[in-house]
Short mmCIF file of C-alpha atoms and ligand atoms in Angstrom, two decimals:
data_model
loop_
_atom_site.label_atom_id
_atom_site.label_comp_id
_atom_site.label_asym_id
_atom_site.label_seq_id
_atom_site.Cartn_x
_atom_site.Cartn_y
_atom_site.Cartn_z
CA UNK A 1 -6.37 15.06 -26.50
CA UNK A 2 -8.18 18.07 -24.69
CA UNK A 3 -7.83 21.34 -26.43
CA UNK A 4 -7.30 23.12 -23.41
CA UNK A 5 -5.38 21.75 -20.28
CA UNK A 6 -6.34 21.95 -16.82
CA UNK A 7 -4.69 21.29 -13.58
CA UNK A 8 -5.43 17.22 -12.83
CA UNK A 9 -8.58 16.73 -10.86
CA UNK A 10 -8.09 16.82 -7.10
CA UNK A 11 -5.15 19.51 -7.68
CA UNK A 12 -4.90 22.68 -7.81
CA UNK A 13 -2.60 25.75 -8.69
CA UNK A 14 -1.45 27.92 -5.97
CA UNK A 15 -1.18 31.21 -7.32
CA UNK A 16 1.23 34.05 -6.02
CA UNK A 17 -1.92 35.56 -3.66
CA UNK A 18 -2.43 31.77 -2.41
CA UNK A 19 1.38 31.43 -1.94
CA UNK A 20 1.52 34.40 0.55
CA UNK A 21 -0.63 32.64 3.16
CA UNK A 22 1.15 29.23 2.45
CA UNK A 23 4.49 30.68 2.62
CA UNK A 24 3.54 32.48 5.95
CA UNK A 25 2.40 29.13 7.26
CA UNK A 26 5.57 27.46 6.20
CA UNK A 27 7.71 30.03 7.62
CA UNK A 28 5.75 29.99 11.07
CA UNK A 29 6.11 26.17 10.95
CA UNK A 30 9.60 26.10 10.49
CA UNK A 31 10.31 28.88 12.91
CA UNK A 32 8.42 26.86 15.62
CA UNK A 33 9.98 23.75 14.83
CA UNK A 34 13.43 25.06 15.41
CA UNK A 35 12.18 26.84 18.66
CA UNK A 36 11.36 23.30 19.85
CA UNK A 37 14.28 21.62 18.59
CA UNK A 38 12.90 20.02 15.65
CA UNK A 39 15.17 19.82 12.70
CA UNK A 40 14.32 19.38 9.00
CA UNK A 41 14.34 16.21 7.15
CA UNK A 42 13.33 15.56 3.59
CA UNK A 43 12.55 12.24 2.23
CA UNK A 44 11.72 10.92 -1.48
CA UNK A 45 8.13 11.81 -2.69
CA UNK A 46 7.85 8.15 -3.80
CA UNK A 47 9.27 5.10 -1.97
CA UNK A 48 8.83 1.43 -2.31
CA UNK A 49 5.14 0.80 -2.01
CA UNK A 50 6.08 -1.67 0.55
CA UNK A 51 7.11 1.10 2.71
CA UNK A 52 3.46 2.36 2.85
CA UNK A 53 1.99 -0.89 2.82
CA UNK A 54 3.98 -2.29 5.64
CA UNK A 55 3.80 1.43 7.36
CA UNK A 56 0.30 2.68 7.14
CA UNK A 57 -1.30 -0.66 7.20
CA UNK A 58 -2.76 -2.79 4.22
CA UNK A 59 -6.44 -2.56 5.16
CA UNK A 60 -6.57 1.22 5.40
CA UNK A 61 -8.39 3.34 3.11
CA UNK A 62 -4.96 4.98 2.31
CA UNK A 63 -3.37 1.95 1.18
CA UNK A 64 -6.31 0.11 -0.46
CA UNK A 65 -7.77 2.79 -2.38
CA UNK A 66 -5.70 5.82 -2.23
CA UNK A 67 -2.09 4.81 -2.92
CA UNK A 68 -0.63 6.51 -5.91
CA UNK A 69 1.21 3.72 -7.65
CA UNK A 70 3.70 4.29 -10.15
CA UNK A 71 4.50 1.79 -12.99
CA UNK A 72 8.12 2.18 -13.91
CA UNK A 73 8.93 2.41 -17.57
CA UNK A 74 9.37 -1.23 -18.94
CA UNK A 75 7.93 -2.68 -16.30
CA UNK A 76 4.56 -4.10 -15.48
CA UNK A 77 5.20 -4.00 -11.76
CA UNK A 78 3.85 -1.02 -9.78
CA UNK A 79 6.93 -1.17 -7.75
CA UNK A 80 6.91 2.58 -6.34
CA UNK A 81 4.17 4.79 -4.92
CA UNK A 82 3.85 8.78 -4.00
CA UNK A 83 4.00 8.89 -0.55
CA UNK A 84 0.44 9.61 1.05
CA UNK A 85 1.94 10.76 4.25
CA UNK A 86 5.28 11.26 5.78
CA UNK A 87 5.79 9.28 8.86
CA UNK A 88 6.39 5.72 7.32
CA UNK A 89 9.18 7.34 4.89
CA UNK A 90 10.59 9.22 8.00
CA UNK A 91 10.79 5.91 10.14
CA UNK A 92 12.42 4.07 7.11
CA UNK A 93 15.01 6.72 6.89
CA UNK A 94 15.50 6.50 10.83
CA UNK A 95 16.23 2.70 10.41
CA UNK A 96 18.11 3.02 7.31
CA UNK A 97 20.48 5.64 8.42
CA UNK A 98 21.19 4.06 11.82
CA UNK A 99 19.62 6.94 13.63
CA UNK A 100 19.34 5.22 16.78
CA UNK A 101 23.09 5.52 17.49
CA UNK A 102 22.10 9.51 17.53
CA UNK A 103 21.01 10.71 20.96
CA UNK A 104 17.47 10.23 21.35
CA UNK A 105 14.77 11.26 20.77
CA UNK A 106 15.45 12.09 17.00
CA UNK A 107 13.42 15.32 16.43
CA UNK A 108 12.41 15.90 12.97
CA UNK A 109 10.20 17.87 10.89
CA UNK A 110 9.06 18.02 7.43
CA UNK A 111 6.86 20.54 5.14
CA UNK A 112 6.01 19.08 1.67
CA UNK A 113 3.34 18.00 -0.63
CA UNK A 114 1.50 14.29 0.07
CA UNK A 115 -0.66 12.40 -2.54
CA UNK A 116 -3.75 10.28 -2.05
CA UNK A 117 -5.76 8.92 -4.87
CA UNK A 118 -9.14 10.15 -2.98
CA UNK A 119 -12.23 11.36 -4.19
CA UNK A 120 -11.74 15.17 -4.49
CA UNK A 121 -14.08 17.30 -2.49
CA UNK A 122 -13.97 20.56 -0.56
CA UNK A 123 -10.70 20.25 1.59
CA UNK A 124 -9.90 16.95 0.35
CA UNK A 125 -7.17 16.97 -2.68
CA UNK A 126 -5.28 14.13 -4.44
CA UNK A 127 -1.92 16.52 -3.77
CA UNK A 128 -1.96 18.24 -0.54
CA UNK A 129 0.45 19.77 1.90
CA UNK A 130 1.41 18.73 5.24
CA UNK A 131 3.65 20.24 7.99
CA UNK A 132 4.77 17.08 9.67
CA UNK A 133 6.75 17.07 13.28
CA UNK A 134 8.25 13.72 14.71
CA UNK A 135 9.87 12.55 17.95
CA UNK A 136 11.44 9.21 17.66
CA UNK A 137 13.28 7.23 20.67
CA UNK A 138 11.13 8.53 23.44
CA UNK A 139 8.40 6.46 25.20
CA UNK A 140 7.01 8.60 28.00
CA UNK A 141 3.88 10.96 28.03
CA UNK A 142 5.71 14.09 28.36
CA UNK A 143 7.01 14.31 24.49
CA UNK A 144 3.32 13.33 23.80
CA UNK A 145 2.34 16.55 25.51
CA UNK A 146 5.21 18.50 23.99
CA UNK A 147 4.01 17.49 20.57
CA UNK A 148 0.54 18.17 20.79
CA UNK A 149 1.20 21.67 22.70
CA UNK A 150 3.50 22.54 19.68
CA UNK A 151 0.63 21.75 17.20
CA UNK A 152 -2.00 23.48 19.32
CA UNK A 153 0.24 26.55 19.53
CA UNK A 154 0.76 26.89 16.06
CA UNK A 155 -2.90 26.70 15.01
CA UNK A 156 -3.63 29.43 17.41
CA UNK A 157 -0.81 31.60 16.34
CA UNK A 158 -1.51 31.43 12.96
CA UNK A 159 -5.26 32.52 13.86
CA UNK A 160 -7.20 29.44 13.44
CA UNK A 161 -10.40 30.34 15.94
CA UNK A 162 -12.03 27.86 18.31
CA UNK A 163 -9.38 24.98 17.99
CA UNK A 164 -10.25 21.75 19.73
CA UNK A 165 -7.97 19.07 20.53
CA UNK A 166 -9.86 15.61 20.56
CA UNK A 167 -7.60 12.84 22.34
CA UNK A 168 -8.08 9.34 22.87
CA UNK A 169 -5.64 6.18 24.04
CA UNK A 170 -6.28 3.23 21.81
CA UNK A 171 -4.19 0.92 23.95
CA UNK A 172 -1.44 -1.30 22.84
CA UNK A 173 -0.91 -4.68 21.77
CA UNK A 174 -1.52 -6.12 25.30
CA UNK A 175 -5.00 -4.61 25.89
CA UNK A 176 -6.27 -3.68 22.26
CA UNK A 177 -6.95 -7.15 20.95
CA UNK A 178 -9.39 -7.69 24.14
CA UNK A 179 -10.90 -4.66 23.36
CA UNK A 180 -11.53 -5.60 19.61
CA UNK A 181 -13.07 -8.84 20.65
CA UNK A 182 -15.60 -6.74 23.06
CA UNK A 183 -16.51 -4.54 20.16
CA UNK A 184 -16.59 -7.17 17.33
CA UNK A 185 -19.00 -9.21 19.67
CA UNK A 186 -21.07 -6.12 20.28
CA UNK A 187 -21.54 -5.23 16.99
CA UNK A 188 -22.05 -8.84 15.49
CA UNK A 189 -25.13 -9.31 17.13
CA UNK A 190 -26.44 -6.37 14.91
CA UNK A 191 -24.17 -7.04 11.86
CA UNK A 192 -27.02 -7.89 9.62
CA UNK A 193 -28.44 -4.24 9.95
CA UNK A 194 -25.15 -2.80 8.91
CA UNK A 195 -24.26 -1.51 5.38
CA UNK A 196 -21.79 -3.72 3.46
CA UNK A 197 -18.76 -1.24 3.99
CA UNK A 198 -19.07 -1.59 7.86
CA UNK A 199 -19.42 -5.23 7.47
CA UNK A 200 -16.32 -5.31 5.42
CA UNK A 201 -14.58 -2.98 8.11
CA UNK A 202 -15.75 -5.29 10.99
CA UNK A 203 -14.33 -8.34 9.60
CA UNK A 204 -11.20 -6.82 8.34
CA UNK A 205 -10.30 -3.84 10.56
CA UNK A 206 -12.76 -3.71 13.27
CA UNK A 207 -11.45 -0.35 14.91
CA UNK A 208 -12.31 1.43 11.76
CA UNK A 209 -16.10 0.97 12.57
CA UNK A 210 -15.68 3.37 15.23
CA UNK A 211 -15.15 6.41 12.83
CA UNK A 212 -18.27 5.45 10.74
CA UNK A 213 -20.43 8.29 9.54
CA UNK A 214 -23.59 5.75 9.20
CA UNK A 215 -26.33 6.71 11.18
CA UNK A 216 -27.42 2.85 12.06
CA UNK A 217 -23.81 2.24 12.98
CA UNK A 218 -23.62 5.10 14.97
CA UNK A 219 -26.85 4.32 17.03
CA UNK A 220 -25.10 0.50 17.63
CA UNK A 221 -21.88 2.36 18.83
CA UNK A 222 -23.81 4.58 21.43
CA UNK A 223 -23.62 1.66 24.06
CA UNK A 224 -20.62 -0.17 22.61
CA UNK A 225 -17.50 -1.05 24.88
CA UNK A 226 -15.07 1.64 25.29
CA UNK A 227 -11.33 1.22 25.00
CA UNK A 228 -10.85 3.35 28.44
CA UNK A 229 -12.32 0.74 30.01
CA UNK A 230 -9.93 -1.98 28.33
CA UNK A 231 -6.57 -0.18 28.99
CA UNK A 232 -3.72 -2.24 30.51
CA UNK A 233 -1.98 -0.70 33.61
CA UNK A 234 1.02 0.75 31.47
CA UNK A 235 -1.63 2.22 28.78
CA UNK A 236 -3.41 3.67 31.59
CA UNK A 237 -0.47 5.14 33.38
CA UNK A 238 0.57 6.72 30.37
CA UNK A 239 -2.96 8.28 29.45
CA UNK A 240 -3.17 9.72 33.01
CA UNK A 241 0.26 11.03 32.91
CA UNK A 242 -0.57 12.76 29.45
CA UNK A 243 -3.69 14.40 31.01
CA UNK A 244 -1.39 15.80 33.67
CA UNK A 245 1.17 17.04 31.67
CA UNK A 246 -1.47 18.49 29.07
CA UNK A 247 -3.07 20.56 32.05
CA UNK A 248 0.24 21.87 33.10
CA UNK A 249 0.75 23.37 29.49
CA UNK A 250 -2.65 24.73 29.42
CA UNK A 251 -3.61 22.78 26.55
CA UNK A 252 -7.72 21.94 26.90
CA UNK A 253 -8.49 18.25 26.03
CA UNK A 254 -11.61 17.10 24.35
CA UNK A 255 -12.13 13.37 25.06
CA UNK A 256 -12.92 11.42 22.10
CA UNK A 257 -13.58 7.84 22.80
CA UNK A 258 -14.45 7.19 19.27
CA UNK A 259 -11.35 8.51 17.54
CA UNK A 260 -9.17 5.85 15.94
CA UNK A 261 -7.51 7.49 13.02
CA UNK A 262 -7.13 5.92 9.67
CA UNK A 263 -3.60 4.61 9.89
CA UNK A 264 -2.53 1.50 11.36
CA UNK A 265 0.36 2.20 13.17
CA UNK A 266 -0.87 3.98 16.34
CA UNK A 267 -0.70 2.79 19.88
CA UNK A 268 -2.03 4.54 22.89
CA UNK A 269 -2.15 8.35 22.13
CA UNK A 270 -4.28 9.46 19.36
CA UNK A 271 -5.42 12.97 18.69
CA UNK A 272 -6.87 15.17 16.21
CA UNK A 273 -7.52 19.03 15.88
CA UNK A 274 -10.98 20.59 14.73
CA UNK A 275 -12.28 23.89 14.59
CA UNK A 276 -15.56 23.77 16.95
CA UNK A 277 -18.39 22.25 15.43
CA UNK A 278 -16.72 21.18 12.48
CA UNK A 279 -16.10 17.33 13.25
CA UNK A 280 -15.44 14.54 10.83
CA UNK A 281 -12.28 13.11 9.45
CA UNK A 282 -12.63 15.35 6.30
CA UNK A 283 -12.64 18.16 8.10
CA UNK A 284 -9.61 17.41 10.79
CA UNK A 285 -7.20 20.41 10.28
CA UNK A 286 -4.50 17.44 11.41
CA UNK A 287 -3.88 14.70 13.84
CA UNK A 288 -1.25 12.13 14.99
CA UNK A 289 -0.27 9.97 17.70
CA UNK A 290 2.18 7.43 19.11
CA UNK A 291 3.34 4.71 16.94
CA UNK A 292 5.64 2.42 19.27
CA UNK A 293 5.60 -0.64 16.85
CA UNK A 294 6.17 1.26 13.64
CA UNK A 295 10.00 1.24 13.65
CA UNK A 296 10.23 -2.47 14.36
CA UNK A 297 8.17 -3.29 11.26
CA UNK A 298 11.20 -1.74 9.45
CA UNK A 299 13.47 -4.30 10.83
CA UNK A 300 15.16 -2.26 13.94
CA UNK A 301 14.68 -3.00 17.45
CA UNK A 302 11.36 -1.70 19.06
CA UNK A 303 11.63 2.03 18.95
CA UNK A 304 8.89 4.50 20.56
CA UNK A 305 7.73 7.43 18.16
CA UNK A 306 5.05 10.01 18.46
CA UNK A 307 4.15 12.90 15.64
CA UNK A 308 1.60 14.84 14.12
CA UNK A 309 0.70 15.98 10.61
CA UNK A 310 -1.06 19.16 9.92
CA UNK A 311 -3.13 19.55 6.71
CA UNK A 312 -2.06 22.88 5.48
CA UNK A 313 -4.65 23.58 2.76
CA UNK A 314 -6.93 23.56 5.16
CA UNK A 315 -5.47 25.16 7.69
CA UNK A 316 -4.87 28.12 4.74
CA UNK A 317 -8.36 28.10 4.19
CA UNK A 318 -9.08 29.19 7.79
CA UNK A 319 -6.12 31.28 8.72
CA UNK A 320 -6.84 34.05 6.25
CA UNK A 321 -4.42 36.24 4.43
CA UNK A 322 -1.72 37.69 6.49
CA UNK A 323 -2.13 41.44 6.81
CA UNK A 324 1.21 42.62 6.17
CA UNK A 325 1.77 40.39 2.81
CA UNK A 326 3.66 42.95 0.85
CA UNK A 327 1.51 43.32 -2.04
CA UNK A 328 4.72 45.10 -3.56
CA UNK A 329 7.73 43.35 -4.50
CA UNK A 330 9.71 46.38 -5.78
CA UNK A 331 10.72 49.36 -3.90
CA UNK A 332 12.06 50.91 -7.17
CA UNK A 333 10.72 50.62 -10.46
CA UNK A 334 12.86 52.23 -13.33
CA UNK A 335 11.06 53.97 -15.97
CA UNK A 336 12.27 55.93 -18.65
CA UNK A 337 11.01 58.57 -21.20
CA UNK A 338 12.46 56.87 -24.19
CA UNK A 339 10.68 53.54 -24.31
CA UNK A 340 13.16 51.84 -26.53
CA UNK A 341 16.20 52.57 -24.13
CA UNK A 342 15.86 49.13 -22.14
CA UNK A 343 19.48 48.69 -21.60
CA UNK A 344 19.84 51.60 -19.41
CA UNK A 345 16.67 50.72 -17.20
CA UNK A 346 17.75 47.35 -16.94
CA UNK A 347 21.31 48.15 -16.02
CA UNK A 348 19.67 50.55 -13.17
CA UNK A 349 17.49 47.84 -11.89
CA UNK A 350 20.47 45.36 -11.98
CA UNK A 351 22.73 47.65 -10.19
CA UNK A 352 19.92 48.38 -7.53
CA UNK A 353 19.31 44.81 -6.92
CA UNK A 354 22.99 44.02 -6.91
CA UNK A 355 23.28 46.37 -3.81
CA UNK A 356 20.14 44.50 -2.26
CA UNK A 357 17.36 46.84 -2.97
CA UNK A 358 13.92 45.14 -4.57
CA UNK A 359 13.41 46.55 -7.89
CA UNK A 360 12.48 45.97 -11.31
CA UNK A 361 12.63 47.74 -14.49
CA UNK A 362 9.65 48.25 -16.74
CA UNK A 363 10.85 47.01 -19.95
CA UNK A 364 7.61 47.32 -21.92
CA UNK A 365 7.36 49.63 -25.25
CA UNK A 366 5.17 52.02 -23.58
CA UNK A 367 4.97 55.95 -22.72
CA UNK A 368 6.53 57.29 -19.50
CA UNK A 369 2.89 57.96 -18.19
CA UNK A 370 1.91 54.49 -18.60
CA UNK A 371 5.12 53.19 -17.13
CA UNK A 372 4.44 55.53 -14.03
CA UNK A 373 0.92 54.54 -13.82
CA UNK A 374 1.76 50.84 -13.35
CA UNK A 375 4.84 51.49 -10.95
CA UNK A 376 2.24 53.23 -8.76
CA UNK A 377 -0.44 50.30 -9.24
CA UNK A 378 2.55 47.68 -8.42
CA UNK A 379 2.46 49.63 -5.22
CA UNK A 380 6.39 50.77 -5.65
CA UNK A 381 7.71 53.42 -3.23
CA UNK A 382 9.95 54.95 -5.93
CA UNK A 383 10.03 55.29 -9.76
CA UNK A 384 13.32 56.07 -10.88
CA UNK A 385 12.74 58.28 -14.09
CA UNK A 386 15.54 57.61 -16.82
CA UNK A 387 15.62 60.53 -19.01
CA UNK A 388 18.32 63.05 -21.05
CA UNK A 389 20.11 63.82 -17.61
CA UNK A 390 21.62 60.56 -17.59
CA UNK A 391 24.25 61.85 -20.03
CA UNK A 392 25.43 63.82 -16.96
CA UNK A 393 25.33 60.92 -14.47
CA UNK A 394 21.85 61.95 -13.31
CA UNK A 395 17.98 60.21 -12.87
CA UNK A 396 15.00 61.97 -11.40
CA UNK A 397 14.09 60.01 -8.07
CA UNK A 398 10.36 60.29 -7.80
CA UNK A 399 8.77 59.36 -4.47
CA UNK A 400 5.25 57.86 -5.34
CA UNK A 401 3.96 57.76 -1.85
CA UNK A 402 5.05 61.54 -1.16
CA UNK A 403 4.45 62.91 -4.71
CA UNK A 404 7.68 64.66 -4.60
CA UNK A 405 10.88 64.45 -7.23
CA UNK A 406 14.28 65.32 -7.12
CA UNK A 407 17.13 64.94 -9.17
CA UNK A 408 19.95 62.48 -7.85
CA UNK A 409 23.35 61.38 -9.14
CA UNK A 410 23.38 57.75 -10.38
CA UNK A 411 26.32 57.37 -7.92
CA UNK A 412 24.30 58.07 -5.07
CA UNK A 413 21.14 56.38 -6.09
CA UNK A 414 21.03 53.14 -3.99
CA UNK A 415 22.02 55.09 -1.04
CA UNK A 416 19.37 57.44 -1.37
CA UNK A 417 16.70 54.97 -1.70
CA UNK A 418 18.04 53.17 0.78
CA UNK A 419 17.90 55.80 3.32
CA UNK A 420 14.59 57.47 2.08
CA UNK A 421 12.91 53.96 2.22
CA UNK A 422 14.30 52.88 5.49
CA UNK A 423 13.49 55.85 7.17
CA UNK A 424 9.96 55.75 5.54
CA UNK A 425 9.66 52.14 6.84
CA UNK A 426 10.85 52.94 10.36
CA UNK A 427 9.62 56.47 11.05
P1 HAM B 501 -3.36 12.03 8.70
O1 HAM B 501 -4.53 12.03 9.64
O2 HAM B 501 -3.76 11.10 7.49
O3 HAM B 501 -2.30 11.80 9.35
O4 HAM B 501 -3.44 13.50 7.91
C1 HAM B 501 -3.05 14.71 8.65
C2 HAM B 501 -3.86 15.75 7.96
O5 HAM B 501 -3.39 16.00 6.52
C3 HAM B 501 -5.28 15.53 8.18
O6 HAM B 501 -5.87 15.79 9.47
C4 HAM B 501 -5.79 16.44 7.16
O7 HAM B 501 -5.80 17.82 7.56
C5 HAM B 501 -4.79 16.59 6.15
N1 HAM B 501 -5.11 15.71 4.78
C6 HAM B 501 -5.03 14.43 4.81
N2 HAM B 501 -5.53 14.10 3.90
C7 HAM B 501 -5.79 15.04 2.93
C8 HAM B 501 -6.41 15.21 1.50
N3 HAM B 501 -6.77 14.30 0.77
N4 HAM B 501 -6.42 16.86 1.34
C9 HAM B 501 -6.18 17.73 2.19
N5 HAM B 501 -5.76 17.45 3.47
C10 HAM B 501 -5.71 16.34 3.57
C11 HAM B 501 -1.02 11.40 8.66
O8 HAM B 501 -0.78 11.72 7.98
C12 HAM B 501 0.00 11.11 9.84
N6 HAM B 501 1.15 10.67 9.22
C13 HAM B 501 0.01 11.97 10.87
C14 HAM B 501 1.17 11.61 11.75
C15 HAM B 501 2.48 12.08 11.86
N7 HAM B 501 1.25 10.59 13.15
C16 HAM B 501 2.14 10.40 13.74
N8 HAM B 501 3.15 11.30 12.92
#
């Protein structure tokens, strides 16, 4: 057993200073989701492993290597797994609760931690946070554009500079097989030159070869067939419609003919967000796409869907600290000349809090000047100094910002603080 414990590899503690940024992103995400009509949903953080195996796909990194499987007590079977992403669980819930009977599309959003047993490196964690948005039950390209514009606007509003939206169509069950055939044929001629991993991919899930980082593979991909040339009529109409809608909404498109995404459920629209110059799976700020076959995999009638997931850890690193993050929690800190008289200090702070004034009492056994120093360091606007005057129902109210002090009746304390603090904030 280690003599000192540390947070598990690939996880991190979000300290209060980190949480100021995280909370702002979460608040903005929830506000914008509500503005666009997406309602909160929560699904369990673990599910039957089959939800992910079937939903995300058996031959994906996420399921093959990264699923956090859980062995339940008294069983050898790893029946459950921590969720690596939210979409599969949300679709399972859509089917389980018969949400197809609700007005369509069902527009939902979720903000929470995801788990992937990935090799930890910069920007890649084993527990990370996503903001997820899904619209289930609508097929046309207009909803794709709405979803993409929402993610794009969010990234811009929270202050990520130079956001690029990479877009591709990966076709559907009608046209993709012909494309895969052409791709495999092209690559097979030189398969012996490919590294082991790429040969495995080519044999088991050929589209994954497209997002290879290997220089040799990339060289061969240079003149490989492109999905765009294989799209069936329906997919082409969808693609062209999407481009028109995105242009109308003012979302710039970076065409990305090699973009395929690491999850199997996608059809047609696939997109990812990057900061200019930072391309690569690892640095994607988020991504998503259409998944018209996914609901069916959970046993319901075919139902179209589209959504995105944004990586909040990566976005937090780029969005920076909020300027207006209140460093200070307390408007008032109650201090006292008699360090032992904690009851009076705690009682006054409790009364202030009951009236809605953020406040705390200094409960440490230290001198008044130390208590005042600390109140100033905390950034409190007022120190309420409890002394002998308390016997006649009064305390000193010291304005730490203005450097003034006056005697006030305890009965008037809340009102005095609210008035002075309010006029200071709005003046
Ligand atoms: P994804 O591309 O696997 O998509 O993940 C979305 C985002 O989550 C990534 O672009 C990245 O920013 C972040 N992310 C993924 N893995 C990690 C990690 N190990 N550490 C830190 N951040 C990470 C999905 O999950 C789909 N469910 C998106 C979606 C929703 N498609 C349709 N609806």
